[in-house]
CSV table of C-alpha atoms and ligand atoms in Angstrom, one decimal:
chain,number,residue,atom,x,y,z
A,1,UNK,CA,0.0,0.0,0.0
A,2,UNK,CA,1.2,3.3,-0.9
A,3,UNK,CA,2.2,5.6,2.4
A,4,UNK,CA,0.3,8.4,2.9
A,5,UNK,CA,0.9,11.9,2.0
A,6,UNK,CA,3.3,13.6,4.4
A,7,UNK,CA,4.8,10.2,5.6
A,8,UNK,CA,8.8,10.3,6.5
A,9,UNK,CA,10.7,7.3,5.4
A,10,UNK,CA,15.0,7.6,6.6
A,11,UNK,CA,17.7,4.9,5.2
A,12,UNK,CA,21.5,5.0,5.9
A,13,UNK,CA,23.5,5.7,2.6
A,14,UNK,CA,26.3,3.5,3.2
A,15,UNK,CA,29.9,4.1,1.7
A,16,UNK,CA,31.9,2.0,-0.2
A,17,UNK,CA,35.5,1.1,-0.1
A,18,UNK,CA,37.7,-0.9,-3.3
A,19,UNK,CA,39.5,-3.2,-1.2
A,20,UNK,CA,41.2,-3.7,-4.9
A,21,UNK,CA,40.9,-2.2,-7.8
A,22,UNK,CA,42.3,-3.5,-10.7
A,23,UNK,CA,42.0,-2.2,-14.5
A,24,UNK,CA,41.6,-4.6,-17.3
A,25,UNK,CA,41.2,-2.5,-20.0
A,26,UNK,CA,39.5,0.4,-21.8
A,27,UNK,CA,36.3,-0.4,-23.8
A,28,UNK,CA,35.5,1.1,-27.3
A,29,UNK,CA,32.9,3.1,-25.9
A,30,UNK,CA,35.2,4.8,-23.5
A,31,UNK,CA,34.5,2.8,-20.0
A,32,UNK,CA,36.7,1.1,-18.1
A,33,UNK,CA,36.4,-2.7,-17.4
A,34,UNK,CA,37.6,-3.2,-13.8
A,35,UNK,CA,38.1,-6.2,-11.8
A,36,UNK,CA,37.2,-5.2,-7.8
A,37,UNK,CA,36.8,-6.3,-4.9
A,38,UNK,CA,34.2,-4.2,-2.8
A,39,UNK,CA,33.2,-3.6,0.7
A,40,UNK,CA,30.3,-1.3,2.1
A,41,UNK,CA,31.6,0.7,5.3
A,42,UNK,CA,29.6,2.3,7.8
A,43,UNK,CA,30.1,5.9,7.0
A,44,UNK,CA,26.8,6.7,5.7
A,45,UNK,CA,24.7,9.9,4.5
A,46,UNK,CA,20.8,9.9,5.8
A,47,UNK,CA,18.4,9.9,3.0
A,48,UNK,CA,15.0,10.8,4.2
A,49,UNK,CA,11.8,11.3,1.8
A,50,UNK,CA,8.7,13.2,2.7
A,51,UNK,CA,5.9,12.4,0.7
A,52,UNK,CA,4.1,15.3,-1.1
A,53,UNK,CA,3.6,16.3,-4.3
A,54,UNK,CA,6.0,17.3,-7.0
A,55,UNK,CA,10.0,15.8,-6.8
A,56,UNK,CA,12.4,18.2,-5.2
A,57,UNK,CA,15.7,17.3,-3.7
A,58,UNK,CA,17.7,18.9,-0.6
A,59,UNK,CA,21.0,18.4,0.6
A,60,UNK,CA,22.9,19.6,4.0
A,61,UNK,CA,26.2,19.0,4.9
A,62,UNK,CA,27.3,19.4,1.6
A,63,UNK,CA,26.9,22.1,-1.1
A,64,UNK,CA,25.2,20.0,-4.2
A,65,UNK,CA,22.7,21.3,-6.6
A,66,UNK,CA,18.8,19.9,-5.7
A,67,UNK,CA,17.8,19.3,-8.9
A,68,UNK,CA,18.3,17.3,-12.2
A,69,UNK,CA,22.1,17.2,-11.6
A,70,UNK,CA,21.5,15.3,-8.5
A,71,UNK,CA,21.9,11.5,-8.8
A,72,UNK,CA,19.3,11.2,-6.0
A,73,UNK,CA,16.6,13.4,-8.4
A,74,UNK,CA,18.0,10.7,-11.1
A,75,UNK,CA,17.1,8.1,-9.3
A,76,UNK,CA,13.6,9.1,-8.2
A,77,UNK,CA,12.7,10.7,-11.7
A,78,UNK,CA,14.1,7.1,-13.2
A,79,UNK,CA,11.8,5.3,-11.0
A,80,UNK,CA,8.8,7.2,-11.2
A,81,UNK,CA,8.8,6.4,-14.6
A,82,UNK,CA,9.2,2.7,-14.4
A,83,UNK,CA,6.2,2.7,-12.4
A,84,UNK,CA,4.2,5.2,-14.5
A,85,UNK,CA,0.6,3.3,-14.0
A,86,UNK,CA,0.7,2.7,-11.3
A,87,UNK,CA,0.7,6.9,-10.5
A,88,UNK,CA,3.5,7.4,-8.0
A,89,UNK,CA,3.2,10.4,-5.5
A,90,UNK,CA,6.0,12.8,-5.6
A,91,UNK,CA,8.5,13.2,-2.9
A,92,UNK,CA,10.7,16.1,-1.3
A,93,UNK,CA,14.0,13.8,-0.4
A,94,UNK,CA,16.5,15.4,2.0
A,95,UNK,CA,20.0,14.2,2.3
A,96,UNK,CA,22.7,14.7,5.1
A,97,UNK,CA,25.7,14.2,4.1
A,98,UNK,CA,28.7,12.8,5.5
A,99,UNK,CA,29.8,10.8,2.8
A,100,UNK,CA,33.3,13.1,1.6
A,101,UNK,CA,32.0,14.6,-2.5
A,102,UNK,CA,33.6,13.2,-5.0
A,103,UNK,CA,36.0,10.8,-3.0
A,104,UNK,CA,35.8,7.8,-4.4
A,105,UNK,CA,33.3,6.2,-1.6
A,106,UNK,CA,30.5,6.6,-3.9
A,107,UNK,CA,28.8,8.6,-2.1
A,108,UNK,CA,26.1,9.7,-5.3
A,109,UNK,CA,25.6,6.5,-6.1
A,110,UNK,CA,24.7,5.2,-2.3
A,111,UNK,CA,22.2,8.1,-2.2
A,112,UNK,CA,20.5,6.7,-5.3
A,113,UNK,CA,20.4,3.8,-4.6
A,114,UNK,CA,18.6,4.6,-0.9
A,115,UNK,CA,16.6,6.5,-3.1
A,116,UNK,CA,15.6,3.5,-5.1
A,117,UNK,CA,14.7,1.1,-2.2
A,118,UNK,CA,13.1,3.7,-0.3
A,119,UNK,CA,10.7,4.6,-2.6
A,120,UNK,CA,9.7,1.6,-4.1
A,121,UNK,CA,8.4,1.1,-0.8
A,122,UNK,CA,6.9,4.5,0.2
A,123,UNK,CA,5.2,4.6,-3.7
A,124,UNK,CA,4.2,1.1,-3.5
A,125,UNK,CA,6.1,0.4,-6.8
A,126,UNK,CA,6.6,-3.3,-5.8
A,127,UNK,CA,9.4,-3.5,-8.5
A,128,UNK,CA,11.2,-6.7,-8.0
A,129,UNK,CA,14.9,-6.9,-7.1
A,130,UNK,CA,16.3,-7.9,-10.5
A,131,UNK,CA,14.1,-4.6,-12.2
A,132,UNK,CA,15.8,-2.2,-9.0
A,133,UNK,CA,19.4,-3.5,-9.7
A,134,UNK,CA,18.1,-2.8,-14.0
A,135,UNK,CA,17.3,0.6,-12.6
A,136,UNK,CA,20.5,1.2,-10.9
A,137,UNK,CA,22.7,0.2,-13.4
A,138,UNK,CA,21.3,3.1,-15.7
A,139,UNK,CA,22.1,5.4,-12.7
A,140,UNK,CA,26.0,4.6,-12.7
A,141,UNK,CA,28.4,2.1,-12.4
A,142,UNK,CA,28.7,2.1,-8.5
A,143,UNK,CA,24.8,2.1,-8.0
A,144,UNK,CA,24.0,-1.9,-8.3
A,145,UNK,CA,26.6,-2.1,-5.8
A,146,UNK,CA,25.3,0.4,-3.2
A,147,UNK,CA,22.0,-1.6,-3.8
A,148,UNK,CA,23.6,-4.9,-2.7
A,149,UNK,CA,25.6,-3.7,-0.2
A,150,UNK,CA,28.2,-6.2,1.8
A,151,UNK,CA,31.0,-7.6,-0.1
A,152,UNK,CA,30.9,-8.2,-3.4
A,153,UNK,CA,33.6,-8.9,-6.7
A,154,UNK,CA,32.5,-6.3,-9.2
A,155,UNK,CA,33.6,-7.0,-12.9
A,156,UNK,CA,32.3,-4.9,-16.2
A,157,UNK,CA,32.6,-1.6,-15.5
A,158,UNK,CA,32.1,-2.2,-12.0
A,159,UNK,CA,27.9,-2.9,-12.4
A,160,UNK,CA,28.8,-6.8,-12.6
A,161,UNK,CA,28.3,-8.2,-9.1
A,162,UNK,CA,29.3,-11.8,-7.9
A,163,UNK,CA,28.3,-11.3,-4.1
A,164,UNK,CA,30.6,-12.3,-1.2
A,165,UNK,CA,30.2,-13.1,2.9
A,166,UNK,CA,30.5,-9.3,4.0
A,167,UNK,CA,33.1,-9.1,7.2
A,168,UNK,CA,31.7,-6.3,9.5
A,169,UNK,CA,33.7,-5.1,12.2
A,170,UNK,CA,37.1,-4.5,10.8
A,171,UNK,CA,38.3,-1.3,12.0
A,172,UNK,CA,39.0,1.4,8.9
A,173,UNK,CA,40.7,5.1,9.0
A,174,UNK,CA,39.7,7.8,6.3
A,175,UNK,CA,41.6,10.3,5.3
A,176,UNK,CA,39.9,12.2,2.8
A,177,UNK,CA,39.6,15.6,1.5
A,178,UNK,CA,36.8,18.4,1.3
A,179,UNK,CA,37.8,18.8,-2.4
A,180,UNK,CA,37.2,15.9,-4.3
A,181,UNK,CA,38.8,14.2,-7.6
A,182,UNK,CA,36.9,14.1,-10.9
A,183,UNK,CA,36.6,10.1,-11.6
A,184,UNK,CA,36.1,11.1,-15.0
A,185,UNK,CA,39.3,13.3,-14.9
A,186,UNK,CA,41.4,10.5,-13.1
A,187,UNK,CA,40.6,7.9,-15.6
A,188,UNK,CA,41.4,10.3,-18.7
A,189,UNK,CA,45.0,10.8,-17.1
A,190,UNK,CA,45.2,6.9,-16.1
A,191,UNK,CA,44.6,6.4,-20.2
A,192,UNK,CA,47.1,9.2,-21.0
A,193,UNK,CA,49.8,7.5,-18.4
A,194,UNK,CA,49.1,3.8,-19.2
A,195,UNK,CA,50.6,2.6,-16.1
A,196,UNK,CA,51.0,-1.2,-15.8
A,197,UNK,CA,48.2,-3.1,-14.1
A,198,UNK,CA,49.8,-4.7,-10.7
A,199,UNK,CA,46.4,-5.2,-8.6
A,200,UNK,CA,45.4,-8.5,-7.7
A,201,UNK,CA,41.8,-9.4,-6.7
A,202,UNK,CA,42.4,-13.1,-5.5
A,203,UNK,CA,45.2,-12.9,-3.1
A,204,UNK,CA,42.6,-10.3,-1.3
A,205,UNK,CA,39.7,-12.4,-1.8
A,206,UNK,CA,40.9,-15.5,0.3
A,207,UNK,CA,42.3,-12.9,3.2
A,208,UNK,CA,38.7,-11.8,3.2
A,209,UNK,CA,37.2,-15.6,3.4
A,210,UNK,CA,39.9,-16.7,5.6
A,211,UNK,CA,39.1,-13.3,7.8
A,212,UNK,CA,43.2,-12.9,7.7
A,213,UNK,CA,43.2,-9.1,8.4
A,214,UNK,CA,47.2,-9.0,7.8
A,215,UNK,CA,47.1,-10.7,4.9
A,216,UNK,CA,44.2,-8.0,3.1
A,217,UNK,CA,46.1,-5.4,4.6
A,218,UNK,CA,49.2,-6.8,2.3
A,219,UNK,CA,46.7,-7.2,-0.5
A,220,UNK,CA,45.1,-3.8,-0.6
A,221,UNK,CA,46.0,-2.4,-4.2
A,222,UNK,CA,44.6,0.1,-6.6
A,223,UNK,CA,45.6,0.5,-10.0
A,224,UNK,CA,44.5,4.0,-10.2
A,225,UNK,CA,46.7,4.9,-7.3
A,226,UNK,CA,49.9,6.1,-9.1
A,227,UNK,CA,47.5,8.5,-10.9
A,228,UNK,CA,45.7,9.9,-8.1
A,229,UNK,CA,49.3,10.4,-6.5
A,230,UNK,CA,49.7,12.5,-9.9
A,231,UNK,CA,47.1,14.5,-9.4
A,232,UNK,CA,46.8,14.9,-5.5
A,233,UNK,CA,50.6,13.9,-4.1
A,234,UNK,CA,49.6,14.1,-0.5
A,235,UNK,CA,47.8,11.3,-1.0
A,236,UNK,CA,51.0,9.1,-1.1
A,237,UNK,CA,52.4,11.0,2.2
A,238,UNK,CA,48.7,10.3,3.9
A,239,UNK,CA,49.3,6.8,2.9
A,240,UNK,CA,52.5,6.5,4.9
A,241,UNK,CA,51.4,8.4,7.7
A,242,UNK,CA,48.5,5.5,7.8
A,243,UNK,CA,50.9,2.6,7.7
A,244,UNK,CA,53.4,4.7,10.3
A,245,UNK,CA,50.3,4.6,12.7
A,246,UNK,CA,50.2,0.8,12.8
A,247,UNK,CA,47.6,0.2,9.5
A,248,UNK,CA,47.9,-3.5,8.3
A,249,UNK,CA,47.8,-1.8,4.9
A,250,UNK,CA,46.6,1.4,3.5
A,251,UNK,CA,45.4,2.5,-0.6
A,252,UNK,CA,43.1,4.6,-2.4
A,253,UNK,CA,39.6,4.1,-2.8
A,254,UNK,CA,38.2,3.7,-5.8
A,255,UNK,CA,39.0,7.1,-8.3
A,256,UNK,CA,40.4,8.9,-4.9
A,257,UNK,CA,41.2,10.8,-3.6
A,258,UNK,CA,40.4,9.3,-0.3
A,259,UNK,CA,42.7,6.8,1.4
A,260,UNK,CA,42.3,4.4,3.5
A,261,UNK,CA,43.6,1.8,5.8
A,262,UNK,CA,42.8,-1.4,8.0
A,263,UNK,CA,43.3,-2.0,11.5
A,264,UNK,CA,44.1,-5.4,13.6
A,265,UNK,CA,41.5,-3.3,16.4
A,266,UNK,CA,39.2,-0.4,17.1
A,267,UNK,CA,41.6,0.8,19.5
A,268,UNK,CA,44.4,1.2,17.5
A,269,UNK,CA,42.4,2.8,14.6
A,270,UNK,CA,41.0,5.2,17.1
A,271,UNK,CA,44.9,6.0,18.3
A,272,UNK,CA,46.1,6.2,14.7
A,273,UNK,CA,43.1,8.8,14.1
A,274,UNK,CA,43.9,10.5,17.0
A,275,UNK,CA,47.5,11.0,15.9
A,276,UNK,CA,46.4,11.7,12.3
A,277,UNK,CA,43.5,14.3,12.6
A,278,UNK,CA,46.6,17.1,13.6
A,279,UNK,CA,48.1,16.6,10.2
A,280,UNK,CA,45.0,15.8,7.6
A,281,UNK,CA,41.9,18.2,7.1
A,282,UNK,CA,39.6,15.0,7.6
A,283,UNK,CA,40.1,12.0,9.0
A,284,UNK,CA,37.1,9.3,9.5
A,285,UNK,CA,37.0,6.0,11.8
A,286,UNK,CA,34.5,3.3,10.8
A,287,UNK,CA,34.5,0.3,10.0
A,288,UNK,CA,33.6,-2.8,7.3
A,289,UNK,CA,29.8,-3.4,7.4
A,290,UNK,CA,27.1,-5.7,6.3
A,291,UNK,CA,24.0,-4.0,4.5
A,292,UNK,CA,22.2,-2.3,6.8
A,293,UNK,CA,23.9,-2.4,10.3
A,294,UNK,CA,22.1,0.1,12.3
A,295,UNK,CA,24.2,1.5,14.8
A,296,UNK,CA,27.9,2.1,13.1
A,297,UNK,CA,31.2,3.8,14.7
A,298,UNK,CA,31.9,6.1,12.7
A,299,UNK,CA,33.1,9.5,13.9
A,300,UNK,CA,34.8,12.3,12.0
A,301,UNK,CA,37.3,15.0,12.7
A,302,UNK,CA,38.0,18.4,10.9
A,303,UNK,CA,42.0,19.2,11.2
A,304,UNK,CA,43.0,19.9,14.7
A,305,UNK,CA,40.3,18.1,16.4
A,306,UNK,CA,41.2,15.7,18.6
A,307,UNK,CA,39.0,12.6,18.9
B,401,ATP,P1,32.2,8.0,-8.5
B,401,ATP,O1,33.4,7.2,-8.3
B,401,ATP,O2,30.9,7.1,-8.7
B,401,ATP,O3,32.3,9.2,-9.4
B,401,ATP,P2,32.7,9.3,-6.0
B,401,ATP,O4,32.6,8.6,-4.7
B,401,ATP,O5,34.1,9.6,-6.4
B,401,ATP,O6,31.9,8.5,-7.0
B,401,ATP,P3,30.5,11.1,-5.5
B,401,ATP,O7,30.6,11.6,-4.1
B,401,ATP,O8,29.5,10.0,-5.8
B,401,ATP,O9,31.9,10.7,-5.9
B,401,ATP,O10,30.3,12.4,-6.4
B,401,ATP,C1,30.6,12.4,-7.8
B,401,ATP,C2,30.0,13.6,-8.4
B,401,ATP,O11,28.6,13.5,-8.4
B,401,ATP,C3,30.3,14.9,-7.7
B,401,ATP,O12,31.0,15.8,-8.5
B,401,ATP,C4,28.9,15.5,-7.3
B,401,ATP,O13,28.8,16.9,-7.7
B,401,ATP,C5,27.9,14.7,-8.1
B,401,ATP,N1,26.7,14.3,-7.3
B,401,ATP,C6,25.4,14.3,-7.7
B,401,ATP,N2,24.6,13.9,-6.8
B,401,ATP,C7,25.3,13.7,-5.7
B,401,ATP,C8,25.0,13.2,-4.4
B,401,ATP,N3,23.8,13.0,-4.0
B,401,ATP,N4,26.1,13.1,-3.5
B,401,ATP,C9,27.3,13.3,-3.9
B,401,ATP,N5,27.7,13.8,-5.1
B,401,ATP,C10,26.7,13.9,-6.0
């Protein structure tokens, strides 16, 4: 049944980290094919829709546009016409964010796809699973993922999901940045450098089954991470700084330019953040997650805050 006008429905956004990323080549129609092993963290914007009429999107924490240029609108304006017929309400959806812009935690694409599940339900859509993930994949590469949530090995362009036994609970440092990197730019420099791909998904993929937190820290890898140290050097030093504060291992996420590392406890993350927030403007404790984990640690410092 549809929810009534003026109903309030909230979901967690959750982040995502690229445990590894590895590039297998460039497609004729530009894309990348990737091969990537992905992990939702608890670091999450809130997504809230108020039903009423007309489609209108508003963000805090973050300065984005509202409109058309919003994945979130994208999403809603995508669904309500897949369930055209069935005369979906409209919906003002507000967004907090935490989720670092244009970090490479997909934070866009884990607002649309809250935006997605949230209102099939509040409209009463009843799409099935298989004609959401459909949905998503029009959205972006990164959305079918957010939809899933867990663990998953992404192939394609990242939309191509085999999924794994998520491992919530492993302790994870940010450091990120409040300006973000362009994925489309990254990738454009990654084609103009042609570095050689040395990621490997498997060597991380039986850590993670064999919950052998040493050995993922020793497989983290990102291809694009020579790149993003191109275009944003600190981002090597950060890494460093991470592995100096007792990380198992540290890398870029995704297109950057946030890194990120592992931790053997939530104590030691919490020291390492401590000792970190001085000398980065943001740095972020959390943790792997499973889909939907309600209450998450996650906390974040501005430079000079101490935790
Ligand atoms: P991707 O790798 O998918 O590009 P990302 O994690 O690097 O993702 P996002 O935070 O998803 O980056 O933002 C990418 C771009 O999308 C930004 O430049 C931003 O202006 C735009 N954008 C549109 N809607 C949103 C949204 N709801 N949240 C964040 N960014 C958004």
């Amino acid at each position: 049944m549809m929810a009534r006008r003026g109903t309030v429905i909230t979901q967690r956004a959750l982040a995502k980290l690229n445990l590894v990323l590895r590039i297998r080549g460039r497609r004729s129609d530009g894309y990348h094919e990737i091969d990537s092993l992905m992990h939702t963290i608890g670091l999450a914007d809130d997504v809230s829709v108020v039903l009423r009429p007309g489609l209108a999107v508003q963000c805090t924490g973050a300065d984005l546009p509202g409109g058309e240029s919003n994945l979130a609108y994208r999403a809603a304006r995508l669904l309500a016409e897949a369930c055209r017929g069935r005369r979906p309400a409209g919906a003002l959806i507000r967004i907090r964010k935490r989720i670092p812009v244009a970090g490479g935690l997909a934070g866009g694409s884990a607002d649309a796809a809250a935006v997605l599940s949230l209102l099939n339900e509040a409209w009463a859509c009843g799409l099935p699973w298989d004609e959401l993930l459909l949905l998503a994949r029009r959205l972006g590469a990164d959305v079918p993922f957010c939809l899933l949530g867990g663990a998953a090995r992404a192939t394609g362009i990242g939309d191509r999901l085999q999924p794994l036994e998520p491992r919530p609970g492993v302790p994870v440092v940010l450091i990120a940045w409040p300006e973000g990197l362009s994925t489309a730019e990254v990738y454009r420099v990654y084609d103009q450098l042609n570095p050689p791909s040395t990621a490997r998904v498997e060597p991380a993929l039986e850590a993670l089954a064999a919950g052998d937190w040493r050995a993922l820290g020793a497989a983290l890898a990102n291809d694009l991470q020579p790149v993003v140290e191109v275009l944003r050097p600190e981002t090597r030093a950060a890494r460093a700084d991470l592995l100096t504060c007792g990380a198992l291992g540290a890398a870029v996420t995704g297109s950057g330019p946030t890194v990120f590392g592992i931790f053997s406890s939530a104590e030691r993350a919490r020291r390492a953040a401590r000792d970190l927030s001085g000398r980065w403007p943001i740095v972020i404790t959390t943790e792997l997650a499973a889909r939907g984990l309600g209450s998450m640690r996650t906390n974040t410092w501005a430079r000079g805050d101490g935790p």
